[in-house]
Each structure stands twice: as structure tokens, then as C-alpha cells.
Short mmCIF file of C-alpha atoms in Angstrom, two decimals:
data_model
loop_
_atom_site.label_atom_id
_atom_site.label_comp_id
_atom_site.label_asym_id
_atom_site.label_seq_id
_atom_site.Cartn_x
_atom_site.Cartn_y
_atom_site.Cartn_z
CA UNK A 1 -31.20 -2.90 1.75
CA UNK A 2 -33.05 -1.46 4.71
CA UNK A 3 -29.99 -1.10 6.94
CA UNK A 4 -28.28 1.09 4.33
CA UNK A 5 -31.19 3.52 4.39
CA UNK A 6 -31.33 3.48 8.18
CA UNK A 7 -27.66 4.46 8.34
CA UNK A 8 -28.11 7.31 5.86
CA UNK A 9 -26.03 5.72 3.10
CA UNK A 10 -26.61 6.44 -0.58
CA UNK A 11 -25.27 5.26 -3.92
CA UNK A 12 -22.75 8.12 -3.82
CA UNK A 13 -21.51 9.42 -0.46
CA UNK A 14 -19.24 12.30 0.58
CA UNK A 15 -16.06 10.84 2.03
CA UNK A 16 -14.68 13.64 4.21
CA UNK A 17 -16.19 14.97 7.42
CA UNK A 18 -15.15 17.29 10.24
CA UNK A 19 -17.90 15.98 12.50
CA UNK A 20 -21.23 17.29 11.29
CA UNK A 21 -20.08 18.95 8.06
CA UNK A 22 -19.31 16.92 4.93
CA UNK A 23 -17.13 17.39 1.86
CA UNK A 24 -17.35 15.15 -1.18
CA UNK A 25 -13.58 14.75 -1.54
CA UNK A 26 -11.77 16.12 -4.59
CA UNK A 27 -9.48 13.16 -5.40
CA UNK A 28 -11.96 10.76 -6.97
CA UNK A 29 -13.91 8.02 -5.26
CA UNK A 30 -13.75 4.52 -3.80
CA UNK A 31 -16.26 1.87 -4.76
CA UNK A 32 -17.31 -0.49 -2.01
CA UNK A 33 -18.04 -4.04 -3.23
CA UNK A 34 -19.57 -6.66 -0.98
CA UNK A 35 -17.60 -9.94 -0.86
CA UNK A 36 -20.90 -11.60 0.12
CA UNK A 37 -22.51 -11.35 -3.32
CA UNK A 38 -20.11 -9.25 -5.40
CA UNK A 39 -22.54 -6.36 -5.66
CA UNK A 40 -21.60 -2.69 -5.55
CA UNK A 41 -22.82 -1.20 -2.27
CA UNK A 42 -21.93 2.43 -2.90
CA UNK A 43 -19.25 4.97 -3.69
CA UNK A 44 -17.35 7.22 -1.29
CA UNK A 45 -15.37 10.35 -2.11
CA UNK A 46 -11.60 10.44 -1.52
CA UNK A 47 -9.81 13.23 0.33
CA UNK A 48 -7.27 15.16 -1.70
CA UNK A 49 -4.51 17.37 -0.33
CA UNK A 50 -6.83 20.38 -0.11
CA UNK A 51 -9.48 18.38 1.76
CA UNK A 52 -6.85 16.99 4.11
CA UNK A 53 -5.43 20.43 4.84
CA UNK A 54 -8.91 21.76 5.62
CA UNK A 55 -9.66 18.88 8.00
CA UNK A 56 -6.37 19.31 9.89
CA UNK A 57 -6.96 23.06 10.19
CA UNK A 58 -10.43 22.52 11.66
CA UNK A 59 -9.16 19.76 13.99
CA UNK A 60 -6.33 21.96 15.23
CA UNK A 61 -8.76 24.72 16.19
CA UNK A 62 -11.12 22.21 17.80
CA UNK A 63 -8.34 20.90 20.03
CA UNK A 64 -7.74 24.34 21.51
CA UNK A 65 -11.30 24.32 22.81
CA UNK A 66 -11.87 20.59 23.44
CA UNK A 67 -8.83 20.23 25.74
CA UNK A 68 -10.37 22.77 28.13
CA UNK A 69 -13.67 20.89 28.48
CA UNK A 70 -13.70 18.98 31.82
CA UNK A 71 -12.95 15.30 31.31
CA UNK A 72 -16.23 14.11 32.90
CA UNK A 73 -18.12 16.34 30.47
CA UNK A 74 -16.18 14.78 27.60
CA UNK A 75 -17.13 11.41 29.05
CA UNK A 76 -20.79 12.36 28.94
CA UNK A 77 -20.50 12.95 25.19
CA UNK A 78 -18.95 9.49 24.80
CA UNK A 79 -21.77 8.00 26.88
CA UNK A 80 -24.28 9.42 24.44
CA UNK A 81 -22.28 8.03 21.51
CA UNK A 82 -22.56 4.62 23.15
CA UNK A 83 -26.33 5.05 23.44
CA UNK A 84 -26.56 6.06 19.78
CA UNK A 85 -24.63 2.93 18.83
CA UNK A 86 -26.98 0.80 20.92
CA UNK A 87 -29.92 2.20 18.98
CA UNK A 88 -28.27 1.39 15.63
CA UNK A 89 -26.55 -1.87 16.61
CA UNK A 90 -28.58 -4.11 14.30
CA UNK A 91 -28.19 -1.85 11.28
CA UNK A 92 -24.49 -1.13 11.76
CA UNK A 93 -23.71 -4.77 12.55
CA UNK A 94 -25.52 -5.83 9.37
CA UNK A 95 -23.51 -3.33 7.31
CA UNK A 96 -20.22 -4.53 8.81
CA UNK A 97 -21.20 -8.10 7.97
CA UNK A 98 -22.22 -7.24 4.41
CA UNK A 99 -19.33 -4.92 3.57
CA UNK A 100 -16.56 -6.91 5.27
CA UNK A 101 -17.94 -10.46 5.03
CA UNK A 102 -17.87 -11.57 8.65
CA UNK A 103 -20.84 -13.42 10.14
CA UNK A 104 -23.78 -11.37 11.36
CA UNK A 105 -23.09 -12.49 14.94
CA UNK A 106 -19.54 -11.20 14.60
CA UNK A 107 -20.74 -7.96 13.00
CA UNK A 108 -23.10 -7.37 15.90
CA UNK A 109 -20.32 -8.35 18.29
CA UNK A 110 -18.06 -5.72 16.76
CA UNK A 111 -20.64 -3.01 17.39
CA UNK A 112 -21.00 -4.33 20.93
CA UNK A 113 -17.24 -3.80 21.36
CA UNK A 114 -17.80 -0.17 20.39
CA UNK A 115 -20.54 0.15 22.99
CA UNK A 116 -18.35 -1.51 25.61
CA UNK A 117 -15.40 0.82 24.98
CA UNK A 118 -17.76 3.80 25.30
CA UNK A 119 -18.83 2.50 28.72
CA UNK A 120 -15.20 1.97 29.69
CA UNK A 121 -14.22 5.46 28.53
CA UNK A 122 -17.05 7.10 30.48
CA UNK A 123 -15.66 5.67 33.73
CA UNK A 124 -12.14 6.53 32.65
CA UNK A 125 -13.10 10.18 32.25
CA UNK A 126 -13.11 10.44 36.06
CA UNK A 127 -9.93 8.38 36.54
CA UNK A 128 -7.16 10.06 34.56
CA UNK A 129 -4.93 9.77 37.59
CA UNK A 130 -1.42 11.09 38.15
CA UNK A 131 0.92 10.23 41.03
CA UNK A 132 2.17 12.38 43.88
CA UNK A 133 5.75 11.97 45.11
CA UNK A 134 7.65 13.11 48.19
CA UNK A 135 10.30 15.70 47.50
CA UNK A 136 13.79 15.53 49.01
CA UNK A 137 13.60 19.29 49.55
CA UNK A 138 11.70 20.79 52.50
CA UNK A 139 8.45 22.63 51.79
CA UNK A 140 8.23 21.13 48.31
CA UNK A 141 5.59 18.93 46.74
CA UNK A 142 5.93 16.87 43.58
CA UNK A 143 3.23 15.33 41.45
CA UNK A 144 2.53 14.36 37.87
CA UNK A 145 -0.43 15.05 35.66
CA UNK A 146 -1.52 13.99 32.20
CA UNK A 147 -2.44 16.38 29.39
CA UNK A 148 -3.93 15.65 25.95
CA UNK A 149 -1.59 15.39 22.97
CA UNK A 150 -3.60 17.07 20.22
CA UNK A 151 -4.62 15.42 16.95
CA UNK A 152 -4.64 11.61 16.97
CA UNK A 153 -4.45 10.07 13.51
CA UNK A 154 -6.22 6.68 13.32
CA UNK A 155 -5.54 4.30 10.43
CA UNK A 156 -7.81 1.26 10.67
CA UNK A 157 -7.98 -2.07 8.82
CA UNK A 158 -10.80 -3.79 6.96
CA UNK A 159 -11.17 -6.80 9.26
CA UNK A 160 -12.52 -4.70 12.15
CA UNK A 161 -13.81 -1.71 10.20
CA UNK A 162 -15.40 0.10 13.16
CA UNK A 163 -14.38 -1.41 16.51
CA UNK A 164 -10.67 -0.60 16.42
CA UNK A 165 -11.41 3.00 15.50
CA UNK A 166 -13.63 3.25 18.57
CA UNK A 167 -10.93 1.74 20.82
CA UNK A 168 -8.76 4.70 19.88
CA UNK A 169 -11.30 7.47 19.38
CA UNK A 170 -13.35 7.03 22.53
CA UNK A 171 -10.27 6.95 24.78
CA UNK A 172 -8.68 9.85 22.92
CA UNK A 173 -11.88 11.89 23.28
CA UNK A 174 -12.08 11.58 27.05
CA UNK A 175 -8.36 12.35 27.24
CA UNK A 176 -9.04 15.66 25.50
CA UNK A 177 -7.64 14.81 22.06
CA UNK A 178 -9.29 15.22 18.68
CA UNK A 179 -9.23 12.44 16.07
CA UNK A 180 -8.76 12.16 12.33
CA UNK A 181 -9.77 8.72 11.05
CA UNK A 182 -8.46 7.19 7.84
CA UNK A 183 -10.56 4.01 7.42
CA UNK A 184 -9.67 1.08 5.20
CA UNK A 185 -10.41 1.73 1.55
CA UNK A 186 -11.99 -1.75 1.49
CA UNK A 187 -14.70 -0.86 4.02
CA UNK A 188 -15.37 2.89 3.63
CA UNK A 189 -19.14 2.76 4.08
CA UNK A 190 -18.89 1.35 7.60
CA UNK A 191 -16.86 4.44 8.54
CA UNK A 192 -19.33 6.80 6.87
CA UNK A 193 -22.17 5.11 8.77
CA UNK A 194 -20.35 5.63 12.09
CA UNK A 195 -19.85 9.29 11.27
CA UNK A 196 -23.57 9.70 10.57
CA UNK A 197 -24.38 8.13 13.96
CA UNK A 198 -21.94 10.24 15.98
CA UNK A 199 -22.77 13.46 14.12
CA UNK A 200 -26.21 13.51 15.76
CA UNK A 201 -24.58 13.39 19.20
CA UNK A 202 -21.95 16.02 18.34
CA UNK A 203 -24.55 18.44 17.02
CA UNK A 204 -26.92 17.96 19.95
CA UNK A 205 -24.14 18.75 22.44
CA UNK A 206 -22.54 21.63 20.51
CA UNK A 207 -19.22 19.74 20.32
CA UNK A 208 -16.65 21.82 18.41
CA UNK A 209 -16.45 20.97 14.73
CA UNK A 210 -13.27 18.94 14.19
CA UNK A 211 -13.24 16.75 17.33
CA UNK A 212 -14.07 13.60 15.34
CA UNK A 213 -13.13 13.71 11.66
CA UNK A 214 -12.99 11.13 8.87
CA UNK A 215 -10.92 11.24 5.69
CA UNK A 216 -11.43 8.42 3.22
CA UNK A 217 -8.67 7.52 0.84
CA UNK A 218 -5.91 5.09 0.04
CA UNK A 219 -2.23 4.82 0.82
CA UNK A 220 -1.55 8.46 -0.02
CA UNK A 221 -4.04 9.63 2.60
CA UNK A 222 -2.34 7.51 5.26
CA UNK A 223 1.03 8.89 4.22
CA UNK A 224 -0.24 12.45 4.72
CA UNK A 225 -1.21 11.60 8.30
CA UNK A 226 2.06 9.83 9.02
CA UNK A 227 4.23 12.68 7.74
CA UNK A 228 2.25 15.55 9.30
CA UNK A 229 4.11 17.30 12.12
CA UNK A 230 0.74 18.54 13.44
CA UNK A 231 -0.33 14.97 14.25
CA UNK A 232 1.62 13.96 17.39
CA UNK A 233 0.26 10.39 17.52
CA UNK A 234 -0.56 7.99 14.69
CA UNK A 235 -2.35 4.78 15.67
CA UNK A 236 -2.14 2.31 12.79
CA UNK A 237 -3.67 -1.16 12.49
CA UNK A 238 -2.77 -3.43 9.59
CA UNK A 239 0.05 -5.45 8.11
CA UNK A 240 3.60 -5.44 9.44
CA UNK A 241 4.76 -4.04 6.09
CA UNK A 242 2.40 -1.09 6.44
CA UNK A 243 3.36 -0.59 10.09
CA UNK A 244 7.06 -0.42 9.31
CA UNK A 245 6.42 2.27 6.69
CA UNK A 246 4.27 4.31 9.08
CA UNK A 247 6.76 3.91 11.95
CA UNK A 248 9.67 5.03 9.79
CA UNK A 249 7.84 8.13 8.60
CA UNK A 250 6.55 9.13 12.03
CA UNK A 251 9.93 8.47 13.69
CA UNK A 252 11.67 10.75 11.20
CA UNK A 253 9.71 13.67 12.71
CA UNK A 254 10.00 12.32 16.28
CA UNK A 255 6.27 11.69 16.50
CA UNK A 256 4.60 8.83 18.36
CA UNK A 257 3.26 5.58 16.93
CA UNK A 258 0.78 3.09 18.32
CA UNK A 259 1.05 0.00 16.11
CA UNK A 260 -1.22 -3.07 16.00
CA UNK A 261 0.17 -5.26 13.25
CA UNK A 262 0.35 -8.91 12.21
CA UNK A 263 -0.25 -12.00 14.30
CA UNK A 264 0.74 -15.64 13.86
CA UNK A 265 -1.01 -17.11 16.83
CA UNK A 266 -0.67 -20.59 18.31
CA UNK A 267 -2.55 -22.77 20.77
CA UNK A 268 -0.57 -25.37 22.68
CA UNK A 269 -2.74 -28.42 23.39
CA UNK A 270 -1.34 -30.35 26.32
CA UNK A 271 -1.83 -34.04 27.08
CA UNK A 272 -3.60 -32.69 30.20
CA UNK A 273 -6.04 -30.60 28.15
CA UNK A 274 -9.80 -30.86 28.15
CA UNK A 275 -9.94 -31.85 24.49
CA UNK A 276 -13.58 -30.87 24.02
CA UNK A 277 -12.82 -27.39 25.29
CA UNK A 278 -9.68 -27.28 23.15
CA UNK A 279 -11.72 -28.22 20.09
CA UNK A 280 -14.13 -25.30 20.54
CA UNK A 281 -11.33 -22.79 21.09
CA UNK A 282 -9.30 -24.07 18.15
CA UNK A 283 -12.23 -24.21 15.75
CA UNK A 284 -13.54 -20.69 16.36
CA UNK A 285 -10.01 -19.31 16.55
CA UNK A 286 -9.12 -20.76 13.17
CA UNK A 287 -12.27 -20.13 11.11
CA UNK A 288 -13.90 -17.10 12.81
CA UNK A 289 -14.04 -14.13 10.42
CA UNK A 290 -12.80 -16.63 7.78
CA UNK A 291 -9.33 -16.46 9.31
CA UNK A 292 -9.09 -12.69 8.89
CA UNK A 293 -8.54 -11.66 12.50
CA UNK A 294 -5.13 -10.54 13.70
CA UNK A 295 -5.80 -12.95 16.60
CA UNK A 296 -6.81 -15.86 14.36
CA UNK A 297 -5.37 -19.22 15.42
CA UNK A 298 -2.93 -20.22 12.69
CA UNK A 299 -0.90 -22.93 14.46
CA UNK A 300 -1.84 -25.83 16.75
CA UNK A 301 1.06 -27.30 18.71
CA UNK A 302 -0.27 -30.61 20.01
CA UNK A 303 1.29 -33.07 22.44
CA UNK A 304 2.25 -36.24 20.62
CA UNK A 305 0.17 -38.43 22.98
CA UNK A 306 -3.11 -36.74 21.97
CA UNK A 307 -2.14 -35.62 18.47
CA UNK A 308 -3.95 -38.30 16.48
CA UNK A 309 -7.13 -38.26 18.55
CA UNK A 310 -7.37 -34.47 18.49
CA UNK A 311 -6.65 -34.33 14.74
CA UNK A 312 -9.53 -36.74 14.22
CA UNK A 313 -11.89 -34.60 16.34
CA UNK A 314 -10.85 -31.46 14.50
CA UNK A 315 -11.18 -32.99 11.05
CA UNK A 316 -14.69 -34.19 11.88
CA UNK A 317 -15.64 -30.71 13.15
CA UNK A 318 -14.35 -29.07 9.95
CA UNK A 319 -16.63 -31.38 8.00
CA UNK A 320 -19.63 -29.85 9.76
CA UNK A 321 -18.79 -26.21 8.93
CA UNK A 322 -21.32 -24.37 6.81
CA UNK A 323 -19.91 -21.86 4.34
CA UNK A 324 -22.16 -19.19 2.89
CA UNK A 325 -23.81 -15.80 3.15
CA UNK A 326 -22.72 -14.38 6.54
CA UNK A 327 -26.08 -12.61 6.99
CA UNK A 328 -27.60 -16.09 7.29
CA UNK A 329 -27.04 -16.96 10.94
CA UNK A 330 -26.98 -20.71 10.18
CA UNK A 331 -23.65 -20.31 8.36
CA UNK A 332 -20.32 -20.45 10.17
CA UNK A 333 -17.87 -19.11 7.57
CA UNK A 334 -18.31 -16.16 5.23
CA UNK A 335 -16.13 -14.88 2.38
CA UNK A 336 -12.66 -13.43 2.28
CA UNK A 337 -12.57 -9.68 1.76
CA UNK A 338 -11.71 -9.78 -1.97
CA UNK A 339 -10.13 -11.83 -4.74
CA UNK A 340 -6.63 -10.64 -3.84
CA UNK A 341 -7.13 -12.35 -0.47
CA UNK A 342 -8.32 -15.49 -2.28
CA UNK A 343 -5.16 -15.50 -4.39
CA UNK A 344 -3.00 -15.11 -1.28
CA UNK A 345 -4.83 -18.08 0.28
CA UNK A 346 -4.21 -20.27 -2.78
CA UNK A 347 -0.53 -19.29 -2.93
CA UNK A 348 -0.10 -20.18 0.75
CA UNK A 349 -1.62 -23.62 0.17
CA UNK A 350 0.74 -24.21 -2.76
CA UNK A 351 3.72 -23.02 -0.72
CA UNK A 352 2.85 -25.36 2.14
CA UNK A 353 2.58 -28.34 -0.22
CA UNK A 354 5.93 -27.51 -1.84
CA UNK A 355 7.58 -27.44 1.59
CA UNK A 356 6.18 -30.89 2.37
CA UNK A 357 2.93 -30.08 4.18
CA UNK A 358 0.24 -32.75 4.29
CA UNK A 359 -3.32 -31.46 4.02
CA UNK A 360 -5.73 -33.48 6.14
CA UNK A 361 -8.57 -31.11 5.20
CA UNK A 362 -8.17 -29.82 1.67
CA UNK A 363 -8.73 -26.20 0.74
CA UNK A 364 -10.03 -24.56 -2.39
CA UNK A 365 -12.39 -21.92 -3.74
CA UNK A 366 -16.11 -22.53 -3.30
CA UNK A 367 -18.19 -22.02 -6.44
CA UNK A 368 -21.79 -22.41 -7.52
CA UNK A 369 -25.06 -20.74 -6.64
CA UNK A 370 -24.68 -18.26 -3.79
CA UNK A 371 -20.91 -18.00 -4.25
CA UNK A 372 -20.82 -15.76 -7.33
CA UNK A 373 -18.50 -13.20 -5.71
CA UNK A 374 -15.61 -15.67 -5.97
CA UNK A 375 -14.48 -14.81 -2.44
CA UNK A 376 -15.57 -17.95 -0.58
CA UNK A 377 -12.89 -20.51 0.32
CA UNK A 378 -12.75 -23.74 2.29
CA UNK A 379 -11.11 -23.68 5.74
CA UNK A 380 -8.27 -26.19 5.54
CA UNK A 381 -5.83 -28.00 7.83
CA UNK A 382 -2.24 -28.97 7.06
CA UNK A 383 0.29 -31.00 9.01
CA UNK A 384 3.47 -28.96 8.88
CA UNK A 385 6.79 -28.25 10.58
CA UNK A 386 7.49 -25.17 12.65
CA UNK A 387 10.42 -24.20 10.40
CA UNK A 388 8.37 -24.04 7.19
CA UNK A 389 8.68 -20.57 5.69
CA UNK A 390 4.92 -20.42 5.12
CA UNK A 391 4.28 -21.31 8.78
CA UNK A 392 6.44 -18.34 9.76
CA UNK A 393 4.25 -16.08 7.61
CA UNK A 394 0.85 -14.62 8.44
CA UNK A 395 -1.72 -15.49 5.76
CA UNK A 396 -5.04 -13.71 6.28
CA UNK A 397 -7.17 -16.76 5.50
CA UNK A 398 -8.51 -19.92 7.20
CA UNK A 399 -5.41 -22.11 6.94
CA UNK A 400 -4.47 -24.01 10.11
CA UNK A 401 -1.10 -25.74 10.63
CA UNK A 402 -0.72 -28.74 12.96
CA UNK A 403 2.54 -29.83 14.58
CA UNK A 404 3.61 -32.19 17.37
CA UNK A 405 5.63 -31.60 20.52
CA UNK A 406 7.09 -33.74 23.29
CA UNK A 407 7.95 -31.38 26.18
CA UNK A 408 6.24 -28.13 27.15
CA UNK A 409 9.56 -26.27 26.86
CA UNK A 410 9.77 -27.49 23.27
CA UNK A 411 6.20 -26.36 22.58
CA UNK A 412 6.83 -22.88 24.00
CA UNK A 413 9.98 -22.56 21.89
CA UNK A 414 8.00 -23.54 18.78
CA UNK A 415 5.29 -21.05 19.59
CA UNK A 416 7.72 -18.20 20.18
CA UNK A 417 9.86 -18.96 17.13
CA UNK A 418 7.93 -16.73 14.71
CA UNK A 419 8.45 -13.03 13.92
CA UNK A 420 5.04 -12.02 15.30
CA UNK A 421 3.99 -11.89 18.95
CA UNK A 422 0.32 -11.00 19.35
CA UNK A 423 -1.85 -13.71 20.94
CA UNK A 424 -1.19 -17.17 22.37
CA UNK A 425 -2.94 -19.83 24.40
CA UNK A 426 -2.44 -23.13 26.18
CA UNK A 427 -5.09 -25.74 26.80
CA UNK A 428 -4.21 -27.62 29.99
CA UNK A 429 -5.66 -28.65 33.34
CA UNK A 430 -2.13 -28.81 34.75
CA UNK A 431 -1.44 -25.81 37.01
CA UNK A 432 2.33 -26.10 36.62
CA UNK A 433 2.06 -26.02 32.83
CA UNK A 434 -0.27 -23.03 32.94
CA UNK A 435 2.00 -21.05 35.22
CA UNK A 436 5.12 -21.85 33.17
CA UNK A 437 3.32 -20.71 30.03
CA UNK A 438 2.45 -17.37 31.70
CA UNK A 439 5.89 -16.85 33.22
CA UNK A 440 8.83 -14.88 31.84
CA UNK A 441 10.12 -18.18 30.41
CA UNK A 442 6.78 -18.80 28.66
CA UNK A 443 4.86 -17.06 25.91
CA UNK A 444 6.52 -13.97 24.43
CA UNK A 445 3.20 -12.56 23.18
CA UNK A 446 1.29 -9.54 24.37
CA UNK A 447 -1.70 -11.80 25.06
CA UNK A 448 -1.34 -15.20 26.76
CA UNK A 449 -4.43 -17.23 27.64
CA UNK A 450 -5.14 -20.44 29.52
CA UNK A 451 -8.08 -22.64 28.48
CA UNK A 452 -9.48 -20.13 26.04
CA UNK A 453 -8.43 -19.55 22.44
CA UNK A 454 -6.30 -16.83 20.90
CA UNK A 455 -9.26 -14.87 19.56
CA UNK A 456 -11.85 -12.75 21.36
CA UNK A 457 -10.12 -10.20 23.58
CA UNK A 458 -12.20 -8.16 26.04
CA UNK A 459 -11.94 -4.37 26.09
CA UNK A 460 -11.02 -4.26 29.81
CA UNK A 461 -7.50 -5.49 29.11
CA UNK A 462 -4.82 -3.75 27.08
CA UNK A 463 -4.73 -5.24 23.57
CA UNK A 464 -1.56 -5.61 21.54
CA UNK A 465 1.60 -7.59 20.95
CA UNK A 466 5.36 -7.70 20.67
CA UNK A 467 8.01 -8.15 17.96
CA UNK A 468 6.58 -7.58 14.47
CA UNK A 469 3.14 -7.02 15.97
CA UNK A 470 4.43 -3.54 16.77
CA UNK A 471 4.38 -3.24 20.56
CA UNK A 472 1.24 -1.10 20.72
CA UNK A 473 -1.49 -1.34 23.36
CA UNK A 474 -5.08 -0.23 22.83
CA UNK A 475 -8.41 -0.47 24.63
CA UNK A 476 -8.35 -1.23 28.39
CA UNK A 477 -6.03 -1.14 31.40
CA UNK A 478 -3.80 1.98 31.20
CA UNK A 479 -3.72 2.14 27.39
CA UNK A 480 -5.20 5.65 27.78
CA UNK A 481 -1.70 6.92 28.58
CA UNK A 482 -0.79 6.53 24.89
CA UNK A 483 -3.08 9.44 24.10
CA UNK A 484 -1.66 11.86 26.67
CA UNK A 485 1.60 13.50 27.64
CA UNK A 486 3.02 13.23 31.15
CA UNK A 487 4.05 16.36 33.02
CA UNK A 488 5.97 16.36 36.31
CA UNK A 489 5.28 19.33 38.58
CA UNK A 490 7.20 20.61 41.61
CA UNK A 491 5.74 23.27 43.88
CA UNK A 492 7.81 25.20 46.44
CA UNK A 493 5.50 26.52 49.14
CA UNK A 494 8.32 27.59 51.48
CA UNK A 495 10.37 30.78 51.89
CA UNK A 496 13.70 29.29 50.75
CA UNK A 497 14.93 27.91 47.43
CA UNK A 498 17.02 24.81 48.22
CA UNK A 499 18.47 23.03 45.21
CA UNK A 500 18.16 19.33 44.51
CA UNK A 501 20.94 16.91 45.45
CA UNK A 502 22.11 19.42 48.11
CA UNK A 503 23.83 21.65 45.58
CA UNK A 504 24.90 25.07 46.98
CA UNK A 505 24.78 28.17 44.83
CA UNK A 506 25.39 31.08 47.17
CA UNK A 507 25.47 34.62 45.89
#
């Protein structure tokens, strides 16, 4: 395929890089299979312990130099990375779509997120502000400043194989950190392609080798990052199970974690909702990326007075969905990432039926010409109860649960009564309902929206959630502070040395 050649990808690719230099990886290889057609795209080398040690050594030396580069100069490098991504947007977006299975529009949108975070980080490079405070002691001044941490380990997931890395790496770069990226073993070629793109910028600007590194591998590679005392911050995106393991390991060495884990997101549809608007938000939220977003809408909590009419609208809309090759822009829903995901989808459907769920739109695996990979499934809808065990569980697939409510307080309680706390939304034209939903007595999620769905966050706001979602915040707002350490400074410019709190210590 032309986009593979444009991105410098081959049948066999080295899997370890310190920026512009590549190592094959001495622990075997990963094969990347496309869920679109089941074909092998290419192979990528896996980092062994020796490769990992070499990368960390190079990154450690790079940090000593990179932290001294003025932040606006670091921002200029990031600006050029954004320009390089603009030039390769079509090719990289096509690869993301083909390797991961999301629609081409979503693949291109993911690359656009990378471009947007580069633009954000460029401005941020001149705004790494600290505060100044008045001292209680005469002739003293107090202020705080922010310094880079060092090596930032980034563990990313398959569903956003490039964007989430950029959320971390571009901010970390302007903060003066260096990054070591462990991409998902399910989408390694997307990471290799990104490294090829950025390598041109790094080389042109004489950026120290080791500022942006990639180490492909599986669980063992992630465990090396998590347990390494030389990596002060590990940013991990993935399942709650994975996040708990990473958090435990990093906490044991008193390191820092930034966790973006599971979501079980709900939209409350009020009797005062614009139902046409609610339909659009619910439909994309539930079936976008074939239900494989952490912000995917998995539950609809619908007021009993509009329940039947909205269910009818939604069922009709599901009947118009086109499932197929995501590179064909006329299709709405692509494949799941692999057959393990298909099996998890089928098990969730069976579990829902056993608990008493009623499927108003049946699910199942799609077969026939064009679906030979075995990874295509039907988006489905089930009427369920909030206390079903399967409803409490995140299933990374297009399964949507419907339930009724009577009062808004009841709906909010239903929404909050799950272990996860990432994204949430209410559809209402009632100002009082909207404000209650956004209040301290409302949604307990890190993201709470009014009259838009749960999916599709912008990079200007901090992204992340509470409870089993991990509590991390990435991307916009002041998320940059995760990648730096705060230092409080006091300067005495007088001729005396008074002590704080009026303490006397006369000699």
C-alpha cells in the first residue's frame, strides 16, 4: 500500500529507536495484522533487556542537555513536529485506520489531535508559569518555579495508537523532559511511522539523541519501565487491570503515575432533551471506533416519558449503519481490533441475556465477502438494569445498554453507580437540570458534558477521570504540571536573618 511506503515501513522493521538511530531489538518480533482484512502488514523487532538498558542510558544523557535548552526553543522543535505531521496526515491517518480498524475519518482525526497538541504545546512553551508569594519576613521574596522531571515513560493503548502518545510527549518535551514510548503490541507500526516522521525534525535541529525514544514489546517491556527507578513518571493508558499493576509497581519505588484507564460512560436523556440532537450524540458515542474508545457511550439513561419514542428512533438509526472496510468513507463501523475482542463481545452479550437483558437490536459476528478477518461485529442494543454485573463492566465493543429513570436525582445516582468515572453527559434544554448535573451533587466523572455526547474531547481541556479510571489528567489546561516538579524558592535580600514564625535563635 502506498501509505506504507510513504511512511518508510517495510516487511521487517527495527523496533527500538533513540530518536534517529535504530536497533532491531534482540527479543524477537511482533507481527502486525490488520483487522480490516486479516492480512499481515509487517513485523517489528522487540526490545530485550540489553536494548532497554541502552535506550535508558542514552535518554538519561539526553536529559542532562535537553533540560538546559530554553523552553521556547524546545517549543520550536515541537512546532516543526506538528508541521511534519501535517505533511503526512493522510498517510499516517490511513495507517492508523488500517492497523487499528477505526474509520478513515477517525484515523485522520487522530492525527489532527496530534497536530493540535503540538500547537498547544508551542504556546505552552512560553507559559510555564510559577507563582510569587509575599513573605512574612522583611526583605524576603518567595516564589515557585517548575523544573523538568527527567525520563517520562509512556505506555499507550491500541485504540488511539498515536494521539495519546503525542498528548504526553509534546507536553513533556516543552517541559524539558525526555520520553521513552512503549506502544501497544497490537499497533506497533503506527508508532514506528511516527518515529520516522519525527526523526527528520530531530536530525535537522541537532536535538540530542535520546529525547524521543521508542521501545516496542509486550508486557515485559512495560514492566521494565514501571520498575525502573530512573523513570520518575510513568504515563499509562489501558485497562484498569493493567493500570493497577503499573501503579503498584511504580508506587513501590515512590515514583509518579499518570493513569488513563477504563470508562463506562453514560448519557442521561431528559424529557426536556432535543431528541434529534440526543440521537446523534448517542449514536456516534456508541458505535464510533466500533465501541473501542475509553469514552464510548455504553449506557443510556432515558426518562420514562420519552423512553419508547427515543428507543424507536435509535433502533431505526442502527438499522441504517453500514459495517465494512474503514478505509471506505461510506462505512460507519469498522472491525474490532482482533478475535480476542470479538470473543469478549460475544461473552458480554451472553452475560447480558443470562441476567435478563432484552436485545432490541441483536448482535453477532458479520461474515461473508469483505469480512474475512472475522473481526467485524454488529452494534447492538439491550434493555438492561443498572445493577446488572455486565452493565457495571467495561466491554470494549459496540454494546449499548438502555435503562429508564423517573427523577434526575435517580438518573445521576444510576450514572455514578459504576466503578469507572471517565466521561458523562446529559441531554437537556432545562438549565436547572444542566446545572445540577455539573454540580458537586451531579456527575462524579472527570468529564461532564451538556448537549454533546461522551466521546470527542478537545485537547484544550484536561482529559481524564476518577475512580477506576485512574485519576490522571492529560492534554490541555494545566496537565503540563504532571511532567514537572515544583520548587519553592525564598530569597533574603536584606542584612538580617529573621526566622519564620517569629522564632528567636540568639547566639
